[in-house]
Coordinates of N, CA and C and ligand atoms in Angstrom, one line a residue:
M214 N -19.1 61.3 126.3 CA -19.7 61.9 125.1 C -20.8 60.9 124.8
R215 N -22.1 61.4 124.8 CA -23.2 60.7 124.5 C -23.2 60.2 122.9
K216 N -23.4 58.8 122.7 CA -23.6 58.5 121.0 C -25.0 58.9 120.6
K217 N -25.2 59.2 119.7 CA -26.6 59.9 119.2 C -27.2 58.4 119.1
I218 N -28.8 58.6 119.0 CA -29.6 57.6 118.6 C -30.8 57.9 117.8
I219 N -30.9 57.3 116.8 CA -31.7 57.8 115.9 C -32.7 56.5 115.9
A220 N -33.8 56.8 116.0 CA -34.9 55.8 115.8 C -35.9 56.0 114.9
G221 N -36.5 55.2 114.0 CA -37.4 55.2 113.2 C -38.8 54.8 113.7
N222 N -39.7 55.5 113.6 CA -41.1 54.9 114.4 C -41.8 54.8 113.2
W223 N -42.1 53.5 112.7 CA -42.9 53.0 111.3 C -44.4 53.3 111.8
K224 N -44.8 53.4 112.9 CA -46.5 53.7 113.3 C -47.0 52.4 112.6
M225 N -48.4 52.6 112.5 CA -49.1 51.5 111.8 C -48.9 51.3 110.2
N226 N -47.5 51.2 109.8 CA -47.4 51.2 108.3 C -46.5 49.8 107.9
K227 N -46.5 49.5 106.7 CA -45.9 48.2 106.3 C -46.2 46.9 107.0
T228 N -46.7 46.2 106.0 CA -47.0 44.7 106.2 C -45.5 44.0 106.1
P229 N -45.5 42.9 106.7 CA -44.1 42.3 106.6 C -43.4 42.3 105.3
K230 N -44.1 41.9 104.5 CA -43.6 41.9 102.9 C -43.1 43.1 102.7
E231 N -43.7 44.3 102.8 CA -43.3 45.8 102.7 C -42.4 46.3 103.3
A232 N -42.2 45.3 104.6 CA -41.3 45.9 105.7 C -40.0 45.5 105.2
L233 N -39.8 44.3 104.6 CA -38.5 43.7 104.2 C -38.1 44.4 103.0
E234 N -39.3 45.0 102.2 CA -38.6 46.0 101.0 C -38.0 47.1 101.6
L235 N -38.6 47.6 102.5 CA -37.8 48.7 103.2 C -36.5 48.5 103.5
V236 N -36.5 47.4 104.6 CA -35.3 47.3 105.4 C -34.0 46.9 104.2
K237 N -34.6 46.4 103.2 CA -33.5 46.2 102.2 C -32.9 47.3 101.6
I238 N -33.7 48.6 101.4 CA -33.2 49.7 101.0 C -32.2 50.1 101.8
L239 N -32.7 50.2 103.1 CA -32.1 51.0 104.2 C -30.8 50.4 104.9
K240 N -30.9 49.2 105.0 CA -30.0 48.4 105.9 C -28.4 48.8 105.6
D241 N -28.1 48.6 104.7 CA -26.5 48.7 104.2 C -26.0 50.3 104.0
K242 N -27.3 51.4 104.0 CA -26.6 52.6 103.6 C -26.8 53.3 105.0
V243 N -27.4 53.0 106.0 CA -27.3 53.8 107.4 C -26.0 53.5 108.3
D244 N -25.2 54.6 108.6 CA -24.1 54.7 109.2 C -24.3 54.4 110.8
T245 N -24.2 53.3 111.5 CA -24.3 52.7 112.6 C -23.0 53.2 113.5
D246 N -22.2 53.7 112.9 CA -20.9 54.1 113.6 C -21.1 55.4 114.7
K247 N -21.5 56.4 114.0 CA -21.7 57.7 114.3 C -23.1 57.6 115.5
S248 N -24.1 56.8 115.1 CA -25.3 56.8 115.8 C -26.0 55.4 116.0
D249 N -26.3 55.1 117.2 CA -27.3 54.0 117.2 C -28.4 54.2 116.4
V250 N -28.9 53.1 115.7 CA -30.1 53.2 114.9 C -31.0 52.2 115.4
V251 N -32.2 52.5 115.5 CA -33.2 51.6 115.7 C -34.7 51.6 114.8
F252 N -35.1 50.3 114.1 CA -36.4 50.7 113.4 C -37.4 50.0 114.8
C253 N -38.4 51.1 114.9 CA -39.5 50.6 115.5 C -40.7 50.3 114.8
V254 N -40.9 49.0 114.7 CA -41.7 48.3 113.7 C -43.1 48.0 114.2
P255 N -44.0 47.8 113.5 CA -45.2 47.3 114.1 C -45.0 45.8 114.6
F256 N -45.7 45.3 115.5 CA -45.5 44.0 116.1 C -45.2 42.9 115.0
V257 N -46.2 42.7 114.2 CA -46.1 41.7 113.3 C -44.9 41.5 112.3
D258 N -44.0 42.8 112.5 CA -42.9 42.7 111.4 C -41.7 42.6 112.3
I259 N -42.0 42.5 113.6 CA -40.7 42.3 114.1 C -39.5 41.1 113.7
I260 N -40.3 39.8 113.7 CA -39.7 38.7 113.5 C -38.9 38.7 112.2
P261 N -39.8 39.1 111.3 CA -39.0 39.1 109.7 C -37.8 40.2 109.7
V262 N -38.1 41.4 110.5 CA -37.1 42.6 110.2 C -36.0 42.2 111.2
A263 N -36.1 41.5 112.3 CA -35.1 41.2 113.2 C -34.2 40.3 112.5
E264 N -34.8 39.1 111.7 CA -34.1 38.1 110.8 C -33.3 39.0 109.7
A265 N -34.0 40.1 109.2 CA -33.3 40.7 108.0 C -32.1 41.6 108.4
L266 N -32.3 41.9 109.7 CA -31.3 43.0 110.2 C -30.1 42.2 111.2
K267 N -30.0 40.8 111.1 CA -29.2 40.2 112.2 C -27.6 40.3 111.9
D268 N -27.2 40.7 110.5 CA -26.0 40.9 110.4 C -25.7 42.2 110.3
T269 N -26.3 43.1 110.9 CA -26.2 44.5 110.9 C -26.1 45.0 112.3
N270 N -25.7 46.5 112.4 CA -25.8 47.0 114.0 C -27.2 47.4 114.2
I271 N -28.1 47.4 113.3 CA -29.4 48.4 113.6 C -30.1 47.4 114.7
A272 N -30.8 48.0 115.4 CA -31.6 47.3 116.5 C -32.8 47.4 116.0
V273 N -33.7 46.6 116.7 CA -35.2 46.4 116.3 C -36.0 47.0 117.6
G274 N -37.0 47.8 117.4 CA -37.8 48.2 118.6 C -39.3 48.1 118.3
A275 N -39.9 48.2 119.4 CA -41.4 48.1 119.5 C -42.0 49.4 119.7
Q276 N -43.4 49.7 119.3 CA -44.0 50.7 119.7 C -44.8 51.0 120.7
N277 N -44.9 49.9 121.5 CA -45.8 49.8 122.7 C -45.6 48.5 123.7
M278 N -45.9 48.4 124.7 CA -46.0 47.1 125.4 C -46.8 47.3 126.5
C279 N -47.2 45.8 127.3 CA -48.0 46.0 128.3 C -47.0 46.3 129.7
F280 N -48.1 46.5 130.5 CA -47.1 46.7 131.9 C -47.4 45.7 132.7
E281 N -47.8 44.5 132.2 CA -48.1 43.2 133.0 C -47.5 42.2 132.4
D282 N -46.8 41.2 133.4 CA -45.8 40.2 132.7 C -46.8 39.3 131.7
S283 N -47.8 39.0 132.2 CA -48.7 38.0 131.4 C -50.1 37.7 131.8
G284 N -50.9 37.2 131.3 CA -52.3 36.7 131.8 C -53.4 37.2 130.9
A285 N -54.2 37.3 131.4 CA -55.5 37.8 130.9 C -55.7 39.4 130.3
Y286 N -55.2 39.8 129.4 CA -55.1 40.9 128.8 C -55.2 41.0 127.3
T287 N -56.4 40.7 127.0 CA -56.5 40.4 125.6 C -56.1 41.5 124.7
G288 N -55.4 40.9 123.6 CA -54.7 42.0 122.6 C -53.3 42.7 123.0
E289 N -52.8 42.4 124.1 CA -51.7 43.0 124.6 C -50.4 42.2 124.4
I290 N -49.2 42.7 124.4 CA -48.0 42.0 124.2 C -47.0 42.4 125.2
S291 N -46.2 41.5 125.8 CA -45.7 41.5 127.0 C -44.1 41.7 126.8
A292 N -43.3 42.3 127.6 CA -41.9 42.5 127.5 C -41.0 41.2 127.1
D293 N -41.5 40.0 127.9 CA -40.7 38.9 127.6 C -41.2 38.4 126.3
M294 N -42.3 38.6 125.5 CA -42.5 38.4 124.2 C -41.6 39.1 123.1
L295 N -41.4 40.4 123.6 CA -40.7 41.2 122.9 C -39.1 40.8 122.8
L296 N -38.5 40.6 124.0 CA -37.2 40.3 124.4 C -36.9 38.9 123.7
D297 N -37.8 37.9 123.5 CA -37.9 36.8 122.8 C -37.6 36.7 121.4
I298 N -37.9 37.6 120.7 CA -37.8 38.1 119.3 C -36.9 39.0 118.9
G299 N -36.0 39.4 119.6 CA -35.0 40.2 119.5 C -35.0 41.7 119.9
V300 N -36.3 42.0 120.5 CA -36.3 43.5 120.5 C -35.5 44.0 121.6
K301 N -35.2 45.2 121.3 CA -34.0 45.7 122.5 C -34.6 47.1 123.0
Y302 N -35.4 48.1 122.2 CA -35.8 49.0 122.5 C -37.5 49.2 122.6
V303 N -38.2 50.1 123.2 CA -39.8 50.0 123.0 C -40.1 51.5 123.3
I304 N -40.9 51.9 122.3 CA -41.4 53.5 122.4 C -42.6 53.3 123.6
I305 N -42.3 54.2 124.6 CA -43.6 54.2 125.5 C -44.2 55.6 125.6
G306 N -45.5 55.8 125.6 CA -46.1 56.9 125.7 C -46.0 58.2 124.8
H307 N -45.9 57.2 123.3 CA -46.1 58.2 122.1 C -47.5 59.2 122.3
S308 N -47.2 60.3 121.6 CA -48.5 61.1 121.7 C -49.7 60.5 121.1
E309 N -49.6 59.8 120.0 CA -50.7 59.1 119.4 C -51.3 58.2 120.5
R310 N -50.5 57.6 121.2 CA -51.2 56.6 122.0 C -52.0 57.3 123.3
R311 N -51.1 58.4 123.7 CA -51.6 59.2 124.9 C -53.2 59.9 124.2
Q312 N -53.4 60.1 122.9 CA -54.3 60.7 122.2 C -55.6 59.8 122.0
Y313 N -55.0 58.9 121.3 CA -56.1 57.8 120.6 C -56.4 56.7 121.7
F314 N -55.6 56.3 122.6 CA -55.7 55.0 123.3 C -55.8 55.3 124.9
N315 N -55.8 56.6 125.1 CA -56.1 56.7 126.5 C -54.9 56.6 127.4
E316 N -53.7 56.3 126.7 CA -52.5 56.1 127.6 C -52.2 57.6 128.6
T317 N -52.0 57.4 129.9 CA -52.0 58.0 131.2 C -50.5 58.5 131.4
D318 N -50.1 59.3 132.2 CA -48.9 59.3 132.7 C -48.6 58.1 133.7
K319 N -49.6 57.7 134.3 CA -49.5 56.5 135.3 C -49.4 55.2 134.5
N320 N -49.9 55.0 133.3 CA -49.6 54.1 132.5 C -48.5 53.8 131.9
V321 N -48.0 55.0 131.7 CA -46.6 55.3 130.9 C -45.5 54.9 132.1
N322 N -45.6 55.5 133.3 CA -44.6 54.9 134.4 C -44.6 53.5 134.5
K323 N -45.8 52.9 134.6 CA -45.9 51.6 134.6 C -45.3 50.5 133.6
K324 N -45.2 51.3 132.6 CA -44.9 50.5 131.4 C -43.1 50.8 131.4
V325 N -42.8 52.0 131.7 CA -41.1 52.3 131.6 C -40.8 51.3 132.9
L326 N -41.2 51.4 134.2 CA -40.6 50.5 135.1 C -40.6 48.8 134.6
K327 N -41.4 48.5 133.8 CA -41.6 46.9 133.5 C -40.6 47.0 132.3
A328 N -40.5 47.8 131.5 CA -39.4 47.6 130.6 C -38.1 47.6 131.1
I329 N -37.8 48.3 132.0 CA -36.3 48.6 132.7 C -36.3 47.1 133.4
E330 N -37.2 47.0 134.0 CA -37.2 45.4 134.8 C -36.6 44.5 133.9
K331 N -37.2 44.4 132.8 CA -37.3 43.2 131.9 C -35.9 43.5 131.0
G332 N -35.4 44.6 131.2 CA -34.0 44.8 130.3 C -34.1 45.3 128.8
L333 N -35.5 45.9 128.7 CA -35.6 46.5 127.2 C -35.3 48.3 127.7
T334 N -35.0 48.6 126.6 CA -34.8 50.2 126.8 C -35.8 51.1 126.3
P335 N -36.5 51.8 127.1 CA -37.6 52.7 127.0 C -37.4 53.8 126.3
I336 N -38.2 54.3 125.2 CA -38.0 55.6 124.6 C -39.1 56.4 124.9
V337 N -39.1 57.2 125.9 CA -40.2 57.8 126.6 C -40.4 59.1 125.9
C338 N -41.8 59.1 125.5 CA -42.3 60.4 124.6 C -43.0 61.2 125.5
V339 N -42.5 62.4 125.6 CA -43.1 63.9 126.0 C -43.1 64.6 125.2
G340 N -44.0 65.6 125.3 CA -44.3 67.0 124.6 C -45.5 67.7 124.7
E341 N -45.4 68.8 124.3 CA -46.6 69.6 124.7 C -47.5 69.9 123.3
T342 N -48.9 70.1 123.7 CA -49.8 70.6 122.3 C -49.3 72.0 122.0
L343 N -50.0 72.5 120.8 CA -49.6 73.8 120.1 C -50.6 74.8 121.5
E344 N -51.6 74.4 122.0 CA -52.3 75.3 123.0 C -51.2 75.6 124.0
Q345 N -50.6 74.4 124.7 CA -49.9 74.7 125.7 C -48.8 75.5 125.2
R346 N -48.1 75.3 124.0 CA -46.9 76.0 123.7 C -47.6 77.5 123.6
E347 N -48.6 77.9 123.1 CA -49.1 79.2 123.1 C -49.2 79.9 124.4
K348 N -49.6 79.1 125.5 CA -49.9 79.6 126.7 C -48.6 79.7 127.4
C349 N -47.3 79.3 127.1 CA -46.1 79.4 127.3 C -46.0 78.6 128.6
V350 N -46.5 77.3 128.6 CA -46.5 76.4 129.7 C -45.8 75.0 129.3
T351 N -45.0 75.4 128.2 CA -44.6 74.0 127.4 C -43.4 73.2 128.6
V352 N -42.5 74.1 129.2 CA -41.4 73.4 130.2 C -41.8 72.7 131.3
D353 N -43.2 73.6 132.1 CA -43.6 73.1 133.0 C -44.4 71.9 132.6
F354 N -45.3 71.9 131.8 CA -45.8 70.7 131.4 C -44.8 69.3 131.1
V355 N -43.8 69.6 130.3 CA -42.8 68.7 130.0 C -42.1 67.9 131.4
R356 N -41.9 69.0 132.2 CA -41.2 68.5 133.2 C -42.0 67.7 134.1
I357 N -43.5 67.7 134.2 CA -44.2 66.8 134.9 C -44.3 65.8 134.1
Q358 N -44.2 65.6 132.9 CA -44.5 64.5 132.1 C -43.1 63.6 132.6
V359 N -42.1 64.1 132.6 CA -40.7 63.4 132.6 C -40.5 62.8 134.3
K360 N -41.2 63.7 134.9 CA -41.2 63.3 136.6 C -42.0 62.2 136.8
S361 N -43.0 62.4 136.0 CA -44.1 61.1 136.4 C -43.8 59.9 135.7
A362 N -43.2 60.1 134.5 CA -42.8 58.9 133.8 C -41.9 58.1 134.6
L363 N -40.9 58.8 135.1 CA -39.5 58.2 135.9 C -39.8 58.0 137.5
K364 N -41.0 58.1 137.7 CA -41.4 57.6 139.3 C -40.9 56.4 139.6
D365 N -40.1 56.2 140.7 CA -39.5 54.9 141.2 C -38.3 54.4 140.3
V366 N -38.1 55.3 139.3 CA -36.8 54.9 138.5 C -35.4 55.2 139.2
T367 N -34.6 54.2 139.4 CA -33.1 54.7 140.0 C -32.5 55.6 139.2
A368 N -31.5 56.2 139.6 CA -30.5 57.0 138.8 C -29.7 56.3 137.8
E369 N -29.2 55.0 138.2 CA -28.5 53.9 137.3 C -29.4 53.8 136.4
Q370 N -30.6 53.3 136.6 CA -31.9 52.9 135.4 C -32.2 54.2 134.6
A371 N -32.3 55.2 134.9 CA -32.4 56.5 134.3 C -31.3 56.9 133.4
G372 N -30.3 56.6 133.8 CA -29.2 56.9 132.8 C -29.0 56.1 131.4
N373 N -29.7 55.3 131.6 CA -29.9 54.0 130.2 C -31.0 54.4 129.6
I374 N -32.1 55.1 129.7 CA -33.3 55.2 129.1 C -33.0 56.2 128.1
V375 N -33.9 56.5 127.1 CA -34.0 57.6 126.1 C -35.3 58.3 126.3
I376 N -35.2 59.6 126.3 CA -36.2 60.7 126.2 C -36.5 61.0 125.0
A377 N -37.7 60.9 124.6 CA -37.9 61.7 123.2 C -38.8 62.9 123.3
Y378 N -38.4 64.1 123.1 CA -39.3 65.2 123.2 C -39.8 65.5 121.9
E379 N -41.0 65.3 121.7 CA -41.9 65.7 120.7 C -42.9 66.5 120.9
P380 N -42.7 67.9 120.4 CA -43.9 68.8 120.5 C -45.1 67.8 119.4
I381 N -46.3 68.0 120.4 CA -47.5 67.4 119.4 C -47.6 68.1 118.1
W382 N -47.7 69.3 118.0 CA -47.7 70.1 116.9 C -46.8 70.1 115.9
A383 N -45.7 69.4 115.8 CA -44.6 68.9 115.3 C -44.9 67.6 114.7
I384 N -45.5 66.8 115.1 CA -45.6 65.4 114.8 C -46.6 65.3 113.6
G385 N -46.0 64.9 112.4 CA -46.5 64.4 111.3 C -47.0 65.7 110.7
T386 N -46.7 66.8 111.1 CA -47.3 68.0 110.3 C -46.5 68.8 109.5
G387 N -45.1 68.1 108.9 CA -44.3 68.8 108.5 C -43.7 70.3 108.9
V388 N -44.3 70.6 110.1 CA -43.8 71.8 110.8 C -42.6 71.3 111.8
T389 N -41.5 71.8 111.7 CA -40.4 71.3 112.5 C -40.3 72.2 113.5
A390 N -40.0 71.8 114.6 CA -39.4 73.2 115.9 C -38.1 73.6 115.3
T391 N -37.8 74.7 115.8 CA -36.9 75.3 115.3 C -35.6 74.7 115.9
S392 N -34.4 74.6 115.7 CA -33.2 73.8 116.5 C -33.3 74.7 117.7
E393 N -33.4 76.1 117.8 CA -33.5 76.6 119.2 C -34.6 76.1 120.2
Q394 N -36.0 76.2 119.6 CA -37.0 75.6 120.4 C -36.9 74.3 121.0
A395 N -36.4 73.1 120.1 CA -36.1 71.9 120.6 C -35.1 71.8 121.3
E396 N -34.0 72.7 121.3 CA -32.7 72.6 122.2 C -33.3 73.0 123.8
E397 N -34.1 74.3 123.6 CA -34.5 74.9 125.0 C -35.4 73.7 125.7
V398 N -36.1 72.9 125.2 CA -36.9 71.9 125.8 C -36.0 70.6 126.0
C399 N -35.1 70.5 125.2 CA -34.2 69.2 125.5 C -33.4 69.6 126.8
S400 N -32.9 70.7 126.7 CA -31.8 71.2 127.9 C -32.7 71.2 129.3
A401 N -33.8 71.8 129.1 CA -34.9 71.7 130.2 C -35.3 70.4 130.8
I402 N -35.1 69.4 130.1 CA -35.3 67.9 130.3 C -34.2 67.5 131.1
R403 N -33.1 67.8 130.7 CA -31.8 67.7 131.1 C -31.7 68.0 132.5
K404 N -32.1 69.3 132.7 CA -32.2 70.0 133.9 C -33.0 69.1 135.0
V405 N -34.2 69.0 134.6 CA -35.1 68.0 135.6 C -34.4 66.6 136.0
I406 N -33.5 66.2 135.0 CA -33.1 64.8 135.5 C -32.1 65.0 136.4
A407 N -31.1 66.2 136.1 CA -30.2 66.7 137.3 C -31.1 67.0 138.4
E408 N -32.3 67.5 138.6 CA -32.9 67.5 139.9 C -33.2 66.7 140.7
I409 N -33.9 65.6 139.6 CA -34.3 64.3 140.2 C -33.1 63.3 140.5
Y410 N -32.3 63.5 139.9 CA -31.2 62.5 140.2 C -29.8 63.4 140.7
D411 N -29.1 63.4 139.5 CA -27.8 64.2 139.8 C -27.1 64.4 138.2
L412 N -26.1 65.3 138.5 CA -25.3 65.9 137.1 C -24.9 64.6 136.1
D413 N -24.5 63.7 136.8 CA -23.9 62.5 136.1 C -24.9 61.8 135.5
T414 N -26.1 61.7 136.1 CA -27.2 61.0 135.2 C -27.9 61.8 134.3
A415 N -28.0 62.9 134.4 CA -28.4 64.1 133.5 C -27.4 64.1 132.1
D416 N -26.2 63.8 132.5 CA -25.2 63.9 131.4 C -25.2 62.5 130.6
K417 N -25.6 61.7 131.3 CA -25.6 60.1 130.5 C -26.9 60.1 129.6
I418 N -28.1 60.6 130.2 CA -29.2 60.5 129.7 C -29.6 60.7 128.2
R419 N -30.0 60.1 127.3 CA -29.8 60.3 125.8 C -31.3 61.0 125.4
I420 N -31.4 62.2 125.1 CA -32.5 62.9 124.8 C -32.5 63.4 123.3
Q421 N -33.9 62.7 122.5 CA -33.7 62.9 121.2 C -35.0 64.1 121.0
Y422 N -35.2 64.5 119.8 CA -36.0 65.4 119.2 C -36.9 64.4 118.4
G423 N -38.2 64.9 118.1 CA -38.8 64.3 117.5 C -40.1 65.0 116.8
G424 N -40.5 65.0 115.6 CA -41.3 66.0 114.8 C -41.1 66.6 113.4
S425 N -41.5 65.9 112.4 CA -40.8 66.2 111.2 C -39.5 66.8 111.1
V426 N -38.8 65.4 111.5 CA -37.4 65.5 111.1 C -37.3 64.9 109.8
N427 N -36.3 65.5 109.0 CA -36.1 65.2 107.6 C -34.6 65.2 107.2
G428 N -34.3 64.9 106.1 CA -32.7 65.0 105.8 C -32.2 66.2 105.7
S429 N -33.1 67.3 105.6 CA -32.7 68.6 105.3 C -32.4 69.4 106.7
N430 N -33.2 68.9 107.7 CA -33.2 69.6 109.2 C -32.4 68.7 110.3
A431 N -32.2 67.5 109.9 CA -31.6 66.9 110.8 C -30.3 67.2 111.2
G432 N -29.4 67.5 110.6 CA -28.0 68.1 110.9 C -28.0 69.4 111.9
E433 N -28.9 70.3 111.7 CA -28.9 71.3 112.5 C -29.6 70.9 114.0
L434 N -30.7 70.2 113.8 CA -31.2 69.8 115.1 C -30.2 69.0 115.9
F435 N -29.5 67.8 115.3 CA -28.7 66.8 116.2 C -27.6 67.6 116.5
G436 N -27.1 68.8 115.7 CA -25.8 69.5 116.3 C -26.1 70.2 117.5
M437 N -27.3 70.4 118.1 CA -27.5 71.4 119.3 C -27.1 70.4 120.5
S438 N -26.7 71.1 121.5 CA -25.8 70.4 122.5 C -26.5 69.3 123.3
D439 N -28.0 69.5 123.6 CA -28.8 68.6 124.4 C -29.8 67.7 123.4
I440 N -29.4 67.7 122.2 CA -30.2 66.8 121.5 C -29.1 65.6 120.8
D441 N -29.6 64.6 121.4 CA -28.6 63.2 121.1 C -29.3 62.4 120.0
G442 N -29.9 63.1 119.0 CA -30.6 62.3 117.9 C -32.1 62.4 117.7
G443 N -32.8 61.3 117.1 CA -34.0 61.8 117.1 C -35.0 60.7 116.9
L444 N -36.4 60.7 117.0 CA -37.2 59.7 116.8 C -38.1 60.4 115.5
V445 N -38.0 59.5 114.7 CA -38.6 59.9 113.4 C -39.5 59.1 112.9
G446 N -40.6 59.6 112.5 CA -42.1 59.0 111.9 C -42.0 58.8 110.5
G447 N -42.6 59.7 109.6 CA -42.8 59.6 108.4 C -41.7 59.6 107.6
A448 N -40.5 60.2 107.9 CA -39.4 60.2 106.7 C -38.6 58.9 107.2
S449 N -39.0 57.9 108.3 CA -38.4 56.8 108.6 C -39.0 55.7 107.4
L450 N -40.0 56.1 106.7 CA -40.4 55.1 105.8 C -39.9 55.2 104.3
K451 N -39.0 56.2 104.2 CA -38.4 56.8 103.2 C -37.1 56.5 102.8
E452 N -36.6 56.5 101.8 CA -34.9 56.4 101.8 C -34.3 57.8 102.3
D453 N -35.3 58.6 102.4 CA -34.5 59.8 103.4 C -34.0 59.8 104.6
F454 N -34.3 58.6 105.2 CA -34.0 58.2 106.6 C -32.6 58.0 106.4
I455 N -32.1 57.6 105.2 CA -30.7 57.5 105.2 C -30.0 58.8 105.4
N456 N -30.4 59.7 104.8 CA -29.8 61.1 104.8 C -29.8 61.5 106.2
I457 N -31.0 61.3 107.2 CA -31.2 61.6 108.3 C -30.2 61.1 109.3
V458 N -29.8 59.6 109.3 CA -28.9 59.1 110.1 C -27.6 59.3 109.6
N459 N -27.3 59.7 108.4 CA -26.1 59.8 107.9 C -25.8 61.4 107.9
Y460 N -26.5 62.3 108.8 CA -26.5 63.7 108.7 C -25.1 64.3 108.9
Q461 N -25.1 65.5 108.4 CA -24.0 66.3 108.6 C -24.2 67.4 109.3
E462 N -23.5 67.7 110.5 CA -23.7 69.2 111.1 C -23.4 70.5 110.4
Ligands
PEP733 C1 -43.2 60.4 115.5 O1 -44.1 59.8 115.0 O2 -42.8 60.0 116.6 C2 -42.8 61.6 114.7 C3 -42.1 62.5 115.2 O3 -43.6 61.8 113.4 P1 -43.1 62.6 112.3 O4 -41.4 62.4 112.2 O5 -43.5 62.1 111.2 O6 -43.3 64.1 112.4

C-alpha cells in the first residue's frame, strides 16, 4: 500500500519572515500519519522553515537544483547544499521551469540522476499543454517525458521517486482535471513504469496529481487508485492546505 504524499509548491512566494508565519498556521494542523507532507519552499526560506519544522514530520523540499556537483555555475544551488540544510525532496522539471527557464527533458534527466545519486527524492513533473490534450496526444507526450526523465535510473531507484502529473492547462488556472482525466494519465504513467522496469516498481512509485487542487476537490482526486497525493501550488499558501492534507475520500 503506497502512502500518499502531498507537497506544497510555494513557487516564488513568501519572504523568510512570511514563510515562518505560514508554517506557524499550518504545521500543527496537517495530518502527517495518513500522508507524507512536504513544503517545497524558495531557497532562502529553507533554513528558517526547516528549523521551524524540526519537531514535526513535515519534510522540506526545494523547487529546483543544479545537475552539477559544484563549481563555476553562477546562481545555481547544488544537491549537497540542499542536503546540508535538511532538504529531503526536490521538484524537478516543473512546467514553469520548462516554459520560462528553458528546462529540457535532457536537463531534467541530469537533475533526476544527480538528486538520486545524492540521496534527495526527486518530484519529477510531467504534463501536457491544452493544445496537446485537444490533439489527443496527452498520453503519448507524457510517456515520452517519463521515459526521458528516467533514462539510466535503475528499477530500485525509480521505485523511490515521485512523479507529479501536472497538466499545464490546470496549473494556476482554477481549472482542475476531472478525477477521471487525472486517473487516466496517472494510470498510463504507472503502465509506462511497468514497461520500463517491472510491475513491482510500478506498484511502488508514487504518482501525484497537480493542477488547481483545493480542499474541495482533493478527496475525489486522491481517492483514485493511481493518484497517490498531490503537488499543490496556490492552495499550499493558504489555510486551505490543511483541508487538502486532511482530505476525506
Ligand atoms: C503547481 O505549481 O505545481 C501547481 C499545481 O499549481 P496550482 O495548484 O496553483 O495549480
